[in-house]
Coordinates of N, CA and C in Angstrom, one line a residue:
X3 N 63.1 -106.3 23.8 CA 62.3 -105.9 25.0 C 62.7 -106.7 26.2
X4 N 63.1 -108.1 26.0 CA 63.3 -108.8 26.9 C 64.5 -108.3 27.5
X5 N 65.9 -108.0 27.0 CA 67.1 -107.6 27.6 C 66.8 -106.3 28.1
X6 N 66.2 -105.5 27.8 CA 65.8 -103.9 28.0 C 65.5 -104.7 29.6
X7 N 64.7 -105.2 30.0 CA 63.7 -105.7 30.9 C 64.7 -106.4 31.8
X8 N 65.6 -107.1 31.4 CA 66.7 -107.6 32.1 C 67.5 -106.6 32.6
X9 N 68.1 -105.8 31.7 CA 69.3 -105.0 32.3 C 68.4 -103.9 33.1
X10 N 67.2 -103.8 33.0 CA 66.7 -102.7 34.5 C 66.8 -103.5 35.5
X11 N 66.0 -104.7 35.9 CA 66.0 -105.3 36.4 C 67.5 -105.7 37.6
X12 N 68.2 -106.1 37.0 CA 69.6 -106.1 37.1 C 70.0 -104.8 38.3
X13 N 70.2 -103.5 37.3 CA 70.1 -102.2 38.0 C 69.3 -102.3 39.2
X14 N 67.5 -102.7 39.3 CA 67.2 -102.9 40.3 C 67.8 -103.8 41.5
X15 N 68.5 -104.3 41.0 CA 68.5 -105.4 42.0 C 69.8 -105.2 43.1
X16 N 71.3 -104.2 41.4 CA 72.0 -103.7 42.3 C 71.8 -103.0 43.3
X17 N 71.0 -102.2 42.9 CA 70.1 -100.7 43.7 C 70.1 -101.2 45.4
X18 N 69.6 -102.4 44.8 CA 68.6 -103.2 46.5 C 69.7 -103.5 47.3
X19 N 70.3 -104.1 46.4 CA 71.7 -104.8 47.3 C 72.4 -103.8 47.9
X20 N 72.7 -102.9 47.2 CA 73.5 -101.1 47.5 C 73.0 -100.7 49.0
X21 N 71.7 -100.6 48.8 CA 71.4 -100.1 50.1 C 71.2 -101.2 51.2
X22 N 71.4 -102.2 50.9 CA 70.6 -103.4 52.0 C 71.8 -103.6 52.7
X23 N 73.3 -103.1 51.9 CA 74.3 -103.5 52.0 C 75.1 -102.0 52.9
X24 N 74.8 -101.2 52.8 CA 74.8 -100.0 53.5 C 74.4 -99.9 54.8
X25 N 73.2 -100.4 54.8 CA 72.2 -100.4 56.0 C 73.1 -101.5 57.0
X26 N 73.0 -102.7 56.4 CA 73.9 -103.7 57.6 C 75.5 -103.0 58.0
X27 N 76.0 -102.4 56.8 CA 77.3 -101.9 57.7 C 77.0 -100.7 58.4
X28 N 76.4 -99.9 58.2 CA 76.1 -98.9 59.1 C 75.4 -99.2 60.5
X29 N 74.7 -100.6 60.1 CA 74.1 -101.2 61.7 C 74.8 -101.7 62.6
X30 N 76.1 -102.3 61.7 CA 77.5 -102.6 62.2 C 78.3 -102.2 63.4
X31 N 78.5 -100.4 62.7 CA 79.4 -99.9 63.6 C 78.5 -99.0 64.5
X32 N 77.0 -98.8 64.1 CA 76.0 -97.9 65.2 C 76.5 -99.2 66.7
X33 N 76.1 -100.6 66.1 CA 75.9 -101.3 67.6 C 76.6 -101.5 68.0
X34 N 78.1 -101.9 67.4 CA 79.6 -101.7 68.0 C 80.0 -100.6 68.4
X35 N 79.9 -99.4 68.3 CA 80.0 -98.1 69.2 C 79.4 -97.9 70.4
X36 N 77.7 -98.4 70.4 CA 77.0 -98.8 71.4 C 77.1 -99.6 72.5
X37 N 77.8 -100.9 72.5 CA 78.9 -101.7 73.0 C 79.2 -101.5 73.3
X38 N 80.2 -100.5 73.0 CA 81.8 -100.1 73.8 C 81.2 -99.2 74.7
X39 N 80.4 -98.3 74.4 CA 79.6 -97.7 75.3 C 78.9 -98.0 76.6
X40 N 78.4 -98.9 76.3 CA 77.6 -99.7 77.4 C 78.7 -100.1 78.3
X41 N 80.0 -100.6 77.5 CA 81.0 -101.6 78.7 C 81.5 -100.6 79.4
X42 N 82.0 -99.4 79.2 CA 82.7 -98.3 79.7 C 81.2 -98.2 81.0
X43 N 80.4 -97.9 81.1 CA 79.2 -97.7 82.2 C 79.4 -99.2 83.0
X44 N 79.7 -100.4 82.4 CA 79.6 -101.8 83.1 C 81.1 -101.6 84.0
X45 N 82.0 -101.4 83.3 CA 83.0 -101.0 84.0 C 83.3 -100.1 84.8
X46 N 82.6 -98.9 85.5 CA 82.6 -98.0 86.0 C 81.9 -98.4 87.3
X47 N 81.3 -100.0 87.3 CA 80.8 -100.3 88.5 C 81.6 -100.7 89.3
X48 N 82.3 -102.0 88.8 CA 83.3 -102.5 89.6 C 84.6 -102.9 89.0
X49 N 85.8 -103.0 89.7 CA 86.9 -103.6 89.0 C 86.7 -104.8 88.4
X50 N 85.7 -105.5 88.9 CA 85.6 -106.7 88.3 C 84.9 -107.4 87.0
X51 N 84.1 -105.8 86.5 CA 83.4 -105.9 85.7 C 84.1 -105.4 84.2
X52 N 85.1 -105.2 84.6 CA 85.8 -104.4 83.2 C 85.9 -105.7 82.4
X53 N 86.5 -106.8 82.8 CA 87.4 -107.7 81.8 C 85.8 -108.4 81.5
X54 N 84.5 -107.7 81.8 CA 83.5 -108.3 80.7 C 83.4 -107.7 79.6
X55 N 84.1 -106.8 79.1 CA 83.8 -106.2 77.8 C 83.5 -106.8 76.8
X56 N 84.3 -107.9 76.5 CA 84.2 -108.7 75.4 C 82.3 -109.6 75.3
X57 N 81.8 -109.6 75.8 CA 80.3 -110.2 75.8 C 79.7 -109.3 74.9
X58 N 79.8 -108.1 75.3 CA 78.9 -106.9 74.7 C 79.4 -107.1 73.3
X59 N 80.8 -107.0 72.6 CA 80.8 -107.5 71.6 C 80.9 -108.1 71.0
X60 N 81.1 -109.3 71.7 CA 80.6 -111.0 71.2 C 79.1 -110.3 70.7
X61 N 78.2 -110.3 70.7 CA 76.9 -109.9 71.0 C 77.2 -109.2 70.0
X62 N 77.8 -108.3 69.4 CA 77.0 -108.0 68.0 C 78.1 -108.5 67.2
X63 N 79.4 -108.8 67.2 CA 79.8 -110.0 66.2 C 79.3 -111.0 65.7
X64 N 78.5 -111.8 66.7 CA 78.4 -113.2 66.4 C 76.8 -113.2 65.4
X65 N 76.4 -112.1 65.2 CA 75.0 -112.4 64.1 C 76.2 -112.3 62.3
X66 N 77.9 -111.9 62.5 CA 77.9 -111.6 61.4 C 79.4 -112.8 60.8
X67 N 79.8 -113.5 62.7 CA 80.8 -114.7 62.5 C 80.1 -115.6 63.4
X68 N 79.8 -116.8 63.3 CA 79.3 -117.6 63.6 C 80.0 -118.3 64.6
X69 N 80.4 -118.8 65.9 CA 81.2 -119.9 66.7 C 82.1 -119.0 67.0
X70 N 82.5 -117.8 67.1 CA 82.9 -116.9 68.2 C 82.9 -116.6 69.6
X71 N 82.6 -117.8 70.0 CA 82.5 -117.6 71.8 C 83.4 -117.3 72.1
X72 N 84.7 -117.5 71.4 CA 86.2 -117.4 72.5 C 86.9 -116.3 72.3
X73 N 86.2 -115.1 71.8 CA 85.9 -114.1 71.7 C 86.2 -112.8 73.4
X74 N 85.0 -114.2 73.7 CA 84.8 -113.4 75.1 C 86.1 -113.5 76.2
X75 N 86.6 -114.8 76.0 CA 87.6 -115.2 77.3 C 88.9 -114.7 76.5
X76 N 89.4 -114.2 75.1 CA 90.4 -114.0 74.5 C 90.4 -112.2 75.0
X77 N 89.4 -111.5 74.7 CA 89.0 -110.4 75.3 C 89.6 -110.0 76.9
X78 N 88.8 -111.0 77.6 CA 89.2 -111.2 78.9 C 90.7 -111.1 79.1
X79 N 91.3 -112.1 79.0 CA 92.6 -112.3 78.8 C 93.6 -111.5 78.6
X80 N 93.5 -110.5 77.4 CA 93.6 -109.7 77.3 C 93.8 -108.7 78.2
X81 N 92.4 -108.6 78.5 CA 92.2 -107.5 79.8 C 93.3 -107.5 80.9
X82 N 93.1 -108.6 81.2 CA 94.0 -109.3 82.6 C 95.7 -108.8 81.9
X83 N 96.0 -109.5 81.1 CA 97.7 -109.2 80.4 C 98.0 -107.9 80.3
X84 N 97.1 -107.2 79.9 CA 97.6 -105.6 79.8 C 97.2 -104.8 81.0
X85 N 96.6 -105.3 82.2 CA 96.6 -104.8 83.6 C 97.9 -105.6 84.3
X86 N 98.3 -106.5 83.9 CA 99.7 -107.3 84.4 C 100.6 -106.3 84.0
X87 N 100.8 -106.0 82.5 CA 101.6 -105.1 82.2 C 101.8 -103.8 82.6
X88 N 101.0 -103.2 82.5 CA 100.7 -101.6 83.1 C 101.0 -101.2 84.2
X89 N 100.6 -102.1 85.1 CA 100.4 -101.6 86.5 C 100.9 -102.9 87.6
X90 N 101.1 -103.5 87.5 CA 101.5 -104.8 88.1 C 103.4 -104.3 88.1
X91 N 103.8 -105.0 86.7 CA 105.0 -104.5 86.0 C 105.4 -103.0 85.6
X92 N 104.2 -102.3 86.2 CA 104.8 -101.0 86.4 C 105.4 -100.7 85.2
X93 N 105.0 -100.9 83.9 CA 105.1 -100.0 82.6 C 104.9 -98.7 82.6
X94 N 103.3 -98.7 83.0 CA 102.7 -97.1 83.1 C 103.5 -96.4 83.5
X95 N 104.0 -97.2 85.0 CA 105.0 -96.0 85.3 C 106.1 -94.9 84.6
X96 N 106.5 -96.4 84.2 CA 107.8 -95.9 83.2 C 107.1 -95.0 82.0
X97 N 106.5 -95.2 81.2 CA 105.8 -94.6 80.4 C 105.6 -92.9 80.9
X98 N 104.9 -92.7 82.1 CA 105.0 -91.5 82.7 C 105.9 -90.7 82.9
X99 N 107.1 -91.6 83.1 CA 108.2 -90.8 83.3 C 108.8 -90.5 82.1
X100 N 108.9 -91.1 81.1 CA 109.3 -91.0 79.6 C 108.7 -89.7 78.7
X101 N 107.7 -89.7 79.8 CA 106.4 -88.7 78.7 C 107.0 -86.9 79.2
X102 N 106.8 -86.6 77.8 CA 107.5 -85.2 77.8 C 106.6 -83.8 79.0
X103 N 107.1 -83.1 79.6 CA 106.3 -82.9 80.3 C 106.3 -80.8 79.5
X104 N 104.7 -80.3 80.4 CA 104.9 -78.6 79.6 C 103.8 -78.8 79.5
X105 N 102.8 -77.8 79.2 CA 101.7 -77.3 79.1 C 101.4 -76.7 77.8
X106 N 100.0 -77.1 77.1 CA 100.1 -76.3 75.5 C 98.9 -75.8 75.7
X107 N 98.4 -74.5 75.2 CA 97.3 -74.1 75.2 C 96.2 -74.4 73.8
X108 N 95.4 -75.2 73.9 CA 94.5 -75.3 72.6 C 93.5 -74.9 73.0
X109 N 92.8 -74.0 71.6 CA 91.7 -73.2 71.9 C 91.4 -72.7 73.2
X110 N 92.5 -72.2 73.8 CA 92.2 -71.7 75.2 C 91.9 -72.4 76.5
X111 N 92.2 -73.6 75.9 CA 92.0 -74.8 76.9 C 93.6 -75.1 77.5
X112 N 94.0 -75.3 78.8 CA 95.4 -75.2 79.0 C 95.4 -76.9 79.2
X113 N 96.0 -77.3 78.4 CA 96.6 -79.0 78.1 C 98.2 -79.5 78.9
X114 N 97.7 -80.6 79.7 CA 99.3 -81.1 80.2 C 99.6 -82.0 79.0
X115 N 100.8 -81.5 78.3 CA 101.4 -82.7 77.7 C 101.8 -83.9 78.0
X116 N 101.9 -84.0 79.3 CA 102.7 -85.2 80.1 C 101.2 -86.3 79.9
X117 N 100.6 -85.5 80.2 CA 99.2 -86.0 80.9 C 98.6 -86.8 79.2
X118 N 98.8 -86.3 78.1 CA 98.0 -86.7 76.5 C 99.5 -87.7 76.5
X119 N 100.3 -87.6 76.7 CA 101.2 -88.5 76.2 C 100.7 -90.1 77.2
X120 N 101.2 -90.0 78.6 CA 100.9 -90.8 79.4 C 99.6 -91.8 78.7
X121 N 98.4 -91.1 78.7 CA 97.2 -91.7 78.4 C 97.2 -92.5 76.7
X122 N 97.9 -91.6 75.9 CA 97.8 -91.5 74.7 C 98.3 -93.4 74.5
X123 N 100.0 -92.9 75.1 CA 101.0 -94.6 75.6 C 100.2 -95.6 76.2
X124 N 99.3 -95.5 77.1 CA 99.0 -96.4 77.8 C 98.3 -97.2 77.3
X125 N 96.8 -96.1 76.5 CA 96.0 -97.0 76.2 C 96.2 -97.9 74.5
X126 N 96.9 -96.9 74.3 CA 97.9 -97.6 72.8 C 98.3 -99.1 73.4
X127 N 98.9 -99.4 73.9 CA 99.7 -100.5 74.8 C 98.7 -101.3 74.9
X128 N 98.0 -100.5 76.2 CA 96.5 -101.7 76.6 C 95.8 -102.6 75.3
X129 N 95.5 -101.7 74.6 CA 94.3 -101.7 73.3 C 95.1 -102.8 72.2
X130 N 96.3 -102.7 72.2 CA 97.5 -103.4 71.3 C 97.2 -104.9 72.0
X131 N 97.5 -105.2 73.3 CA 97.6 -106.4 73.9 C 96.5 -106.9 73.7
X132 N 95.1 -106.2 74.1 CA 94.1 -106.7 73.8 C 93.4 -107.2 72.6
X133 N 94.1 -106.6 71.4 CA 93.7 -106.6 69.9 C 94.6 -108.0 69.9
X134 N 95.7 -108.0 70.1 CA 96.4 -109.4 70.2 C 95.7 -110.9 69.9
X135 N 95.3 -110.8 71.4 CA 94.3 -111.9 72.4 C 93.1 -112.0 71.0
X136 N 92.4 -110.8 71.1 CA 91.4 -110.9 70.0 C 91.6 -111.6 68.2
X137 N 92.8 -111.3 67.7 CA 93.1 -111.5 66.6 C 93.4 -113.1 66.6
X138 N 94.2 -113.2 67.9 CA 93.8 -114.8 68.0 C 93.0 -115.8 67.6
X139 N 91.7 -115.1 67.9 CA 90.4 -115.7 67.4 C 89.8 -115.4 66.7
X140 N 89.6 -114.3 65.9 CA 89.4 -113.8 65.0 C 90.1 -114.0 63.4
X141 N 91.7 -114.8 63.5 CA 92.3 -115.0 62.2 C 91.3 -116.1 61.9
X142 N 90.8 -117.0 62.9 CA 90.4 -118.4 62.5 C 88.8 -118.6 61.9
X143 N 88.2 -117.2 61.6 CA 87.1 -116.9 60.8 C 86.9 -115.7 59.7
X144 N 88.0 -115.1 59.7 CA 88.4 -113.9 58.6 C 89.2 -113.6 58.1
X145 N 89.7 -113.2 56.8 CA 90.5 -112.8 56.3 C 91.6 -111.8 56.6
X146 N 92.7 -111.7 56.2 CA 93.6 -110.5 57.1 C 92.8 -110.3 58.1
X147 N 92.7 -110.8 58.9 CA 92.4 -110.5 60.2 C 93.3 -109.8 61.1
X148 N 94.6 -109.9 60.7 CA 96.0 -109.4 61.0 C 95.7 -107.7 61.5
X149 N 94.6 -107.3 60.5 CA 94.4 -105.4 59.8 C 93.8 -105.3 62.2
X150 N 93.2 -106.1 62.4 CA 92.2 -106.1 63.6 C 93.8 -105.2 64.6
X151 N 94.5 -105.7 64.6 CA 95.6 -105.4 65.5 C 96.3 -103.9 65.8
X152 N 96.3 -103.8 64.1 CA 96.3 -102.4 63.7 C 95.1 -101.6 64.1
X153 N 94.0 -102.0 64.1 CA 92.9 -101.4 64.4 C 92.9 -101.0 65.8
X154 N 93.1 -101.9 66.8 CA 93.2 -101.7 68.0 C 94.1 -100.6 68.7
X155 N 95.2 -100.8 67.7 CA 96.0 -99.6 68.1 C 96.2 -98.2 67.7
X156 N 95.4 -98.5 66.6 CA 94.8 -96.6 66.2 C 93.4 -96.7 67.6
X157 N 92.6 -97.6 67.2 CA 91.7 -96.8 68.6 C 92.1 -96.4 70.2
X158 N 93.0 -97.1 70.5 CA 93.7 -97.3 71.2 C 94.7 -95.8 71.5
X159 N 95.4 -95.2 70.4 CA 95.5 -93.5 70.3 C 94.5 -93.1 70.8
X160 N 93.3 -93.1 69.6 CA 92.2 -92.5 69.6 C 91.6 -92.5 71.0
X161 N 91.3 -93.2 71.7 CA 90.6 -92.8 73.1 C 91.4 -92.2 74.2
X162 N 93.0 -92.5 74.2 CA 93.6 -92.1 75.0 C 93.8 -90.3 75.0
X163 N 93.9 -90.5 73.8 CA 93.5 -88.8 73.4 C 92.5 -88.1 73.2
X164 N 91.6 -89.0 73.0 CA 90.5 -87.8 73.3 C 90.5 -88.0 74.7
X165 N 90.4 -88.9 75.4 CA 90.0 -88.9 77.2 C 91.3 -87.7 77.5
X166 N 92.7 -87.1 77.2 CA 93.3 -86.6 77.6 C 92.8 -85.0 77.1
X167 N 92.9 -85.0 75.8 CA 91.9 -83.3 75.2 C 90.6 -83.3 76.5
X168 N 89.6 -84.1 76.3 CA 88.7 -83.6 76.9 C 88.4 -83.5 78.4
X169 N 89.6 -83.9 79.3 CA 89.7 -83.8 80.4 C 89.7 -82.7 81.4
X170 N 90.4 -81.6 80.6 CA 90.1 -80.5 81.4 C 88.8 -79.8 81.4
X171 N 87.9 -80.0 80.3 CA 86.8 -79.2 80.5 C 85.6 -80.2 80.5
X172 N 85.7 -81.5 80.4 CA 84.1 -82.1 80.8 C 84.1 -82.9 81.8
X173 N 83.2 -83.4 82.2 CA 82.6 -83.6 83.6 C 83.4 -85.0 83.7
X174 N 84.2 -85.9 84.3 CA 84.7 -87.0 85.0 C 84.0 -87.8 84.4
X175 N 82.6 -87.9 85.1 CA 81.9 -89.2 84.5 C 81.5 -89.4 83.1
X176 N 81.7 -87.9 82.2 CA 81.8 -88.1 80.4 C 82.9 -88.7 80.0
X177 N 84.2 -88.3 80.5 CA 85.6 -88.9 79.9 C 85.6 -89.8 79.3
X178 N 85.2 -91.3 80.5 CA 85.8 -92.3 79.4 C 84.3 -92.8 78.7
X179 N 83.8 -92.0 78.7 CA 82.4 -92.2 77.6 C 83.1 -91.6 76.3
X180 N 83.2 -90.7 76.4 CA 83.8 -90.0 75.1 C 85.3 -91.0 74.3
X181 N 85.9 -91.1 75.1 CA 87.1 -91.8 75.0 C 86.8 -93.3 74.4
X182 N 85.3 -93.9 74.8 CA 84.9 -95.3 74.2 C 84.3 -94.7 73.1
X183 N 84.0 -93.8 72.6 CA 83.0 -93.2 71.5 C 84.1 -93.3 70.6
X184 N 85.4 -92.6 71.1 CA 86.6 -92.6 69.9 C 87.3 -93.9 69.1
X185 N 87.0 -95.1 70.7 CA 88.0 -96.0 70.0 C 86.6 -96.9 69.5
X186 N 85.6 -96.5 69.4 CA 84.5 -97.8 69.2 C 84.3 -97.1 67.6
X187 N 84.6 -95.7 67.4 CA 84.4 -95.3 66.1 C 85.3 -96.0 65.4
X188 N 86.6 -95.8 65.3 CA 87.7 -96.5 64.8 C 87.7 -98.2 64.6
X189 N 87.5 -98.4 65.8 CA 87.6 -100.0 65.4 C 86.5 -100.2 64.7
X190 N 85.2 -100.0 64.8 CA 84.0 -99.8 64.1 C 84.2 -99.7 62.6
X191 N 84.7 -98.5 62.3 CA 85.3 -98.4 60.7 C 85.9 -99.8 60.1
X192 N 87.4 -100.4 60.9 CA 87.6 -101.3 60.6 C 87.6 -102.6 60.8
X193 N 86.0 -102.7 61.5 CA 85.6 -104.1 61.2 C 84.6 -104.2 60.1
X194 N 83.9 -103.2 59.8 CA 82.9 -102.4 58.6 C 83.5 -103.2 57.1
X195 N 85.5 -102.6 57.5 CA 86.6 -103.2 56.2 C 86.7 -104.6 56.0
X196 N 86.4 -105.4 57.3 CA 87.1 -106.7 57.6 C 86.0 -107.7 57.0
X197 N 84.3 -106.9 57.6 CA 83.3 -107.8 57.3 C 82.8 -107.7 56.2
X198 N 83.1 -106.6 55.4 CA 82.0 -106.2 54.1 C 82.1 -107.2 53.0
X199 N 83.0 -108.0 53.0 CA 82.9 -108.9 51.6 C 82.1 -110.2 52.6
X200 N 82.0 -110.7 53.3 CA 81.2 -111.6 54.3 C 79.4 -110.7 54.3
X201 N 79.3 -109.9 54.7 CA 77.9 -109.4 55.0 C 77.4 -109.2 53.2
X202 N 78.4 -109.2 52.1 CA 77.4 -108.5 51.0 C 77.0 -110.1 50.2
X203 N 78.3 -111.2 50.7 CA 78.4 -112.3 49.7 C 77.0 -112.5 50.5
X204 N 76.5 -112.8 52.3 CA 75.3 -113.3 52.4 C 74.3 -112.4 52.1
X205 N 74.2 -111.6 52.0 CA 73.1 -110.7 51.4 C 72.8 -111.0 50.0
X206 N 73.9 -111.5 49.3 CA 73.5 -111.7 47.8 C 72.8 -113.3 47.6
X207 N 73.6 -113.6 49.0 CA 72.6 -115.6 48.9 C 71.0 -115.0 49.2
X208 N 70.9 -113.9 49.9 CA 69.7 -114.0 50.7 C 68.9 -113.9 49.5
X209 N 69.3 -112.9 48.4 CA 68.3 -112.3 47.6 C 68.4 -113.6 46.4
X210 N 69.1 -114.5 46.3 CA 69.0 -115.1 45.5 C 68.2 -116.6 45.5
X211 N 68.1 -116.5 47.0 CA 67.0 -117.6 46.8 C 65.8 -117.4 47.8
X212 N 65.2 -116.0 47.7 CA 64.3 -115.2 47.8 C 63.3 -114.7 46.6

C-alpha cells in the first residue's frame, strides 16, 4: 500500500513539475517577444534610443541568469558595430548592389526581390554582430551558449523577411513591429532550448524543499 502510495505520488509530483515547467518556459518567450516589441516602439523615437534594446531584455533574462548586467552594454555595443558596419562602411551598400533584382508575385502581392534580399542580408549581418557581443556574456553563465549566435542569425532572416513580405501591403508603422514579432519568436524558441535544463533543475530545488 505504501509503494502504491509512493509511485502515485511520484506521478503527482511529475504532473506538477510538467506543468510548472511549461508555464515558466512559455512565460519565457511570451515576455521575450514582448521586449523586442516594446524596443522596436522605444526605437522608433529616436536614433538614440535604439542601442537600448538590450535593458528590455536584460529585464526578463536576469529573473532566469543571475549577474547579467553586461548584457546591456554587450547589446549596445553591438548595436553601435553593426551600424559601423552597414552604413558607416557602407556594407549595405554593397549588399544592395549584390542583391538580385525582378519582381515575384506572391498571392497577388507584387514583391521586389532586390528589396527581400537587401533586408533579408542586412538584418542577418546586423543580428549576427549583435548575437556576437551578446554570446560574449552569455558563454560565461550557460552552456553552449555558442547555439545563441546561430540563433540570432536565423532571427535575423526571420525579421528581415518578414519586414520585406509584409511591406507592400501593411501600414509603415506595423513593419518593424511584425519584423520584431518574427525575430523575438525565434530567438525566444532558442533561449526556451538554452534555459530549460536551468529553469526545471530550480524548479525541482523549489519543490523539494517546499
Amino acid at each position: 500500500m505504501k509503494r502504491a502510495r509512493k509511485f502515485f505520488n511520484n506521478i503527482n509530483a511529475d504532473h506538477y513539475l510538467f506543468k510548472r515547467l511549461a508555464f515558466s518556459l512559455l512565460s519565457l518567450w511570451f515576455w521575450w517577444v514582448v521586449a523586442n516589441l516594446i524596443n522596436v516602439m522605444i526605437g522608433q523615437l529616436s536614433f538614440f534610443t535604439m542601442p537600448m534594446f538590450g535593458i528590455l531584455q536584460w529585464l526578463v533574462l536576469r529573473k532566469y541568469i543571475p549577474h547579467l548586467g553586461r548584457w546591456i552594454l554587450a547589446s549596445a555595443y553591438g548595436w553601435i558595430t553593426a551600424y559601423l558596419i552597414i552604413y558607416v562602411f557602407k556594407i549595405g551598400e554593397k549588399i544592395v548592389e549584390i542583391a538580385p533584382q525582378g519582381y515575384l508575385l506572391i498571392l497577388g502581392v507584387t514583391v521586389n526581390i532586390q528589396g527581400v534580399w537587401t533586408y533579408i542580408l542586412i538584418m542577418f549581418l546586423a543580428s549576427t554582430v549583435i548575437g556576437v557581443f551578446q554570446w560574449l556574456v552569455l558563454r560565461n553563465h550557460i552552456r553552449y551558449a555558442i547555439w545563441w549566435i546561430f540563433a540570432s542569425c536565423i532571427g535575423g532572416v526571420a525579421r528581415g523577411g518578414a519586414i520585406a513580405l509584409v511591406l507592400p501591403i501593411v501600414d509603415p508603422t506595423l513593419v518593424e513591429v511584425i519584423g520584431s514579432l518574427a525575430y523575438g519568436t525565434v530567438t525566444g524558441i532558442a533561449l526556451i532550448g538554452l534555459l530549460k535544463t536551468r529553469i526545471q533543475r530550480h524548479l525541482e530545488q523549489q519543490m523539494y524543499w517546499s
